[in-house]
Amino acid sequence: MEEFSLAARVLSGAAIRDEIYAELAGKIAALAADGIRPGLAAVLVGENPASKVYVKSKIAACEKLGLASIQVTPPASISTAELLAIVEDLNRRDDVDGILVQLPLPPQVDAKKILEAVDPAKDVDGFHPVNVGRLVAGRPNLVACTPAGVMEILKRSGITLEGANAAVVGRSDIVGKPMALLLMHANATVTVCHSKTRDLHEVVRRADIVVAAMGRAAMITADYIRPGATVIDVGINRITDAAQAAALFANFPERLAEFRAKGTALVGDVHPDVASVAGALTPVPGGVGPLTIAMLMSNTVKAAQLRRGSCAPAAAAVRH
């Protein structure tokens, strides 16, 4: 058996996040000089453990950067009307620049209605139809955090986007669709793939850049990837099955040992063996994840600037 080699350059999200935080510090200081402290309100409904972890990390990032954070924690039994009232209150508050409604919401709550009730100027998740429409039109204000973070990784790692063939695997409103638009605006030629794509393997293998965002553990294996391609792994999947771990980490004895010690491991939508084929690859954990939170912080600062008129509303508007 030939020896397994790691060819791929690892694109560390943590290093890029630190760059972005250093840049944000200057903007936050400038706002502070005008007596403005950007504020993020996080709405966490019920007791979902994963949601609690996510919100906690977002609040911690606010504290690290000196942003104000407000946490609203209504019970899981809340109605759509009651949650709408909470959102309306946050829309009116002048100390709140960004509103984040942590998903998923309980089944009795109309999530679309809630997300559409958020003031587009405070929609730091970039989910409101107005902000999605601005992105489609190439005049983005607040863009969904994960795809925006992926663009930062690509640009700051010197990955050529103009003229590149990009395959986005997954078509969700939160990642796949905005990701495709951002890549298209950067002059890549984009194919959006999904569960009904014919010859998925062949389509993905033609790409110079692959963004995997379908939420299926290790689905993109090495034979999907053209040698030297850049692979961005958006997936975060927790595995607990010993046989699955043994198969996934066959070439990664350290990760297998770690799994056996903990009984659990995080893997992306990309198989670990892709590291032997790809030219560059984001790790899981430590790749896209840190950037998602960094872009949430960036959007909160941007929303504060835009709401208070301390920066030109849209640089894109100048390019007519």
XYZ file of C-alpha atoms in Angstrom:
320
model
C 0.000 0.000 0.000
C 1.403 3.404 -0.950
C 2.214 5.758 1.868
C -0.449 8.340 2.710
C 0.798 11.902 2.281
C -0.725 15.219 3.287
C -0.404 17.456 0.251
C -2.922 20.118 1.168
C -2.075 23.508 2.626
C -4.206 23.935 5.736
C -6.284 27.141 5.671
C -6.602 28.030 9.351
C -9.763 29.928 10.210
C -8.389 30.949 13.588
C -5.480 32.933 12.082
C -7.798 34.780 9.666
C -10.321 35.462 12.451
C -7.542 37.120 14.474
C -6.682 39.359 11.475
C -10.333 40.420 11.162
C -10.615 41.083 14.920
C -7.501 43.287 14.777
C -9.108 45.321 11.961
C -12.439 45.538 13.814
C -10.688 46.875 16.943
C -9.837 50.088 15.063
C -13.434 50.540 13.848
C -14.813 49.870 17.346
C -12.393 52.434 18.812
C -13.511 55.029 16.225
C -17.174 54.425 17.135
C -16.317 54.647 20.851
C -14.729 58.037 20.225
C -18.176 59.156 18.962
C -19.812 57.709 22.075
C -21.183 54.662 20.239
C -20.877 51.099 21.520
C -22.262 48.579 18.990
C -24.727 46.183 20.600
C -25.786 42.652 19.586
C -29.020 41.112 20.873
C -29.159 37.311 20.821
C -32.576 35.657 21.089
C -32.246 32.087 22.380
C -35.572 30.243 22.636
C -35.767 27.226 24.946
C -33.017 24.878 26.106
C -31.446 23.456 22.917
C -27.909 22.477 24.081
C -26.212 23.118 20.702
C -27.911 26.515 20.384
C -26.784 27.421 23.912
C -23.167 26.626 22.977
C -23.389 28.719 19.789
C -24.919 31.722 21.551
C -22.397 31.489 24.388
C -19.513 31.646 21.887
C -21.117 34.642 20.139
C -21.550 36.513 23.443
C -17.922 35.678 24.383
C -16.742 37.192 21.072
C -18.710 40.387 21.851
C -17.031 40.616 25.253
C -13.585 40.052 23.744
C -14.085 42.922 21.278
C -15.845 45.265 23.702
C -19.251 45.127 22.022
C -22.406 45.286 24.136
C -24.418 42.057 24.207
C -28.014 41.498 25.264
C -29.365 37.989 25.702
C -33.106 37.305 25.539
C -34.111 33.780 26.600
C -37.849 33.131 26.209
C -39.219 29.645 27.056
C -39.624 26.906 24.409
C -43.416 27.229 24.778
C -43.433 30.762 23.288
C -45.922 31.564 20.512
C -45.137 33.258 17.188
C -47.018 36.399 18.345
C -45.051 36.585 21.610
C -41.729 36.179 19.822
C -42.733 38.806 17.241
C -43.333 41.231 20.130
C -39.794 40.568 21.445
C -38.304 41.194 17.977
C -40.323 44.405 17.550
C -39.037 45.651 20.904
C -35.418 44.972 19.842
C -36.071 46.716 16.499
C -37.049 49.870 18.422
C -34.126 49.848 20.881
C -31.387 52.294 19.952
C -28.727 50.392 21.948
C -29.274 47.313 19.712
C -27.475 47.426 16.343
C -27.702 43.730 15.520
C -30.423 41.141 16.188
C -29.666 37.444 16.004
C -32.462 34.879 16.360
C -30.763 31.544 17.053
C -32.168 28.720 14.904
C -33.790 26.223 15.080
C -36.950 27.657 16.642
C -39.576 25.403 18.293
C -42.060 23.785 15.834
C -45.029 25.962 16.872
C -43.131 29.151 15.941
C -43.258 30.408 12.334
C -39.520 30.896 11.771
C -39.912 32.673 8.405
C -42.297 35.204 9.942
C -39.839 35.866 12.802
C -36.812 36.310 10.522
C -38.781 38.649 8.240
C -39.823 40.753 11.258
C -36.190 41.663 12.049
C -35.348 45.188 10.851
C -33.133 44.634 7.738
C -30.734 47.295 9.104
C -30.216 45.107 12.210
C -30.262 41.732 10.421
C -26.668 40.715 11.190
C -27.354 37.124 10.072
C -28.132 38.388 6.557
C -31.300 36.266 6.315
C -33.909 38.994 5.657
C -35.332 38.978 2.079
C -34.249 42.635 1.681
C -30.622 41.757 2.446
C -30.774 38.622 0.276
C -32.179 40.781 -2.541
C -29.354 43.300 -2.166
C -26.858 40.429 -2.417
C -28.538 39.134 -5.597
C -28.333 42.649 -7.073
C -24.622 42.923 -6.229
C -25.237 45.678 -3.644
C -24.677 43.764 -0.420
C -25.043 45.387 2.994
C -25.287 42.601 5.580
C -24.375 39.180 4.171
C -24.937 35.741 5.753
C -21.984 35.118 8.073
C -20.784 31.677 6.983
C -20.528 32.405 3.232
C -19.011 35.827 3.994
C -16.445 34.053 6.186
C -15.618 31.585 3.403
C -14.908 34.539 1.077
C -12.519 35.996 3.665
C -10.662 32.669 3.867
C -10.350 32.458 0.078
C -9.284 36.080 -0.436
C -6.874 36.286 2.497
C -5.284 32.942 1.556
C -4.512 34.174 -1.958
C -6.844 31.725 -3.725
C -7.600 32.949 -7.276
C -11.348 33.442 -7.713
C -11.569 35.304 -11.022
C -12.200 32.822 -13.826
C -12.062 29.837 -11.462
C -14.583 27.002 -11.693
C -16.346 26.701 -8.331
C -18.714 23.946 -7.189
C -20.991 24.688 -4.230
C -22.397 21.415 -2.879
C -25.613 22.299 -1.041
C -28.305 24.875 -1.817
C -29.542 26.076 1.578
C -30.705 29.662 2.053
C -28.139 30.089 4.850
C -24.995 28.832 3.053
C -25.329 27.386 -0.452
C -27.309 30.103 -2.241
C -25.510 33.168 -0.808
C -22.165 31.359 -1.273
C -22.877 30.883 -4.986
C -23.803 34.569 -5.355
C -20.665 35.803 -3.579
C -18.431 33.596 -5.742
C -20.247 34.758 -8.867
C -19.778 38.420 -7.874
C -16.037 37.619 -7.487
C -16.073 36.474 -11.154
C -15.906 32.726 -10.546
C -17.957 30.389 -12.750
C -20.287 28.678 -10.286
C -22.145 25.370 -10.331
C -24.621 24.776 -7.487
C -24.912 21.039 -6.791
C -27.509 19.230 -4.677
C -29.115 15.846 -4.027
C -30.658 15.752 -7.524
C -27.475 16.680 -9.426
C -26.634 14.051 -12.061
C -23.068 12.684 -12.007
C -22.294 14.746 -8.888
C -18.879 13.150 -8.647
C -17.911 14.302 -12.171
C -19.340 17.818 -11.731
C -17.447 18.411 -8.471
C -14.226 16.945 -9.875
C -14.097 19.638 -12.574
C -13.947 22.432 -9.984
C -10.914 24.489 -8.927
C -12.769 25.453 -5.726
C -15.183 23.152 -3.893
C -17.418 24.410 -1.069
C -19.014 21.464 0.756
C -22.160 22.482 2.660
C -24.738 19.703 2.660
C -24.524 18.457 6.236
C -23.504 14.855 5.494
C -20.437 13.575 7.310
C -17.427 12.902 5.050
C -19.568 12.643 1.900
C -16.986 14.344 -0.337
C -14.257 11.717 -0.693
C -10.855 12.051 -2.368
C -12.157 10.808 -5.740
C -14.483 13.849 -5.951
C -11.542 16.270 -5.892
C -9.331 17.346 -8.753
C -5.679 17.229 -7.620
C -4.635 20.677 -6.385
C -8.169 22.032 -5.922
C -9.082 24.271 -2.973
C -11.635 22.606 -0.681
C -13.720 24.584 1.837
C -15.501 22.344 4.346
C -18.541 24.055 5.888
C -19.920 20.900 7.549
C -19.794 20.184 11.279
C -20.954 16.651 12.109
C -20.471 14.848 15.412
C -19.702 11.147 15.063
C -19.933 8.599 17.897
C -19.794 5.297 15.992
C -16.481 3.456 16.496
C -16.589 1.635 13.139
C -17.265 4.890 11.281
C -14.394 6.601 13.121
C -12.025 3.723 12.306
C -12.892 4.034 8.607
C -12.648 7.832 8.503
C -9.416 8.117 10.478
C -7.602 5.059 9.043
C -4.807 7.360 7.820
C -4.939 9.635 10.880
C -3.861 7.563 13.909
C -3.751 10.635 16.192
C -7.372 11.528 15.421
C -8.454 7.912 15.881
C -6.703 7.769 19.264
C -8.444 11.021 20.236
C -11.812 9.577 19.200
C -11.221 6.435 21.273
C -10.300 8.547 24.300
C -13.380 10.797 24.013
C -15.895 8.526 22.274
C -16.759 11.371 19.906
C -15.211 13.489 17.155
C -16.168 16.339 14.835
C -15.845 15.779 11.102
C -16.835 17.959 8.190
C -18.702 17.135 4.993
C -15.294 16.353 3.468
C -13.529 13.039 4.120
C -10.190 13.514 5.958
C -8.372 11.646 3.124
C -9.088 14.590 0.774
C -5.995 16.168 2.379
C -3.865 13.886 0.174
C -5.352 15.294 -3.064
C -6.392 18.908 -2.440
C -4.041 21.848 -2.866
C -5.593 23.676 0.089
C -8.174 22.605 2.654
C -10.002 24.065 5.663
C -9.874 21.833 8.761
C -12.854 20.805 10.915
C -12.860 22.067 13.584
C -10.876 25.314 13.221
C -11.627 26.236 9.609
C -14.870 27.953 8.656
C -16.336 27.939 12.199
C -14.213 30.766 13.671
C -14.980 32.920 10.600
C -18.741 32.582 11.003
C -18.535 34.289 14.397
C -15.954 36.819 13.154
C -18.333 37.892 10.369
C -21.190 38.188 12.860
C -19.032 40.628 14.836
C -18.061 42.420 11.621
C -21.735 42.708 10.589
C -22.656 44.119 14.020
C -19.995 46.838 13.716
C -21.033 47.516 10.102
C -24.713 47.773 11.144
C -23.757 50.281 13.850
C -21.811 52.361 11.298
C -24.582 52.237 8.686
C -27.405 52.999 11.139
C -25.560 56.043 12.458
C -24.286 57.239 9.097
C -20.610 56.944 10.014
C -19.693 55.199 6.778
C -21.007 55.430 3.208
C -24.016 53.101 3.025
C -22.848 51.091 0.039
C -19.537 51.289 -1.749
C -21.183 49.183 -4.456
C -23.599 52.043 -5.224
C -20.653 54.139 -6.438
C -19.837 51.686 -9.223
C -22.819 52.472 -11.505
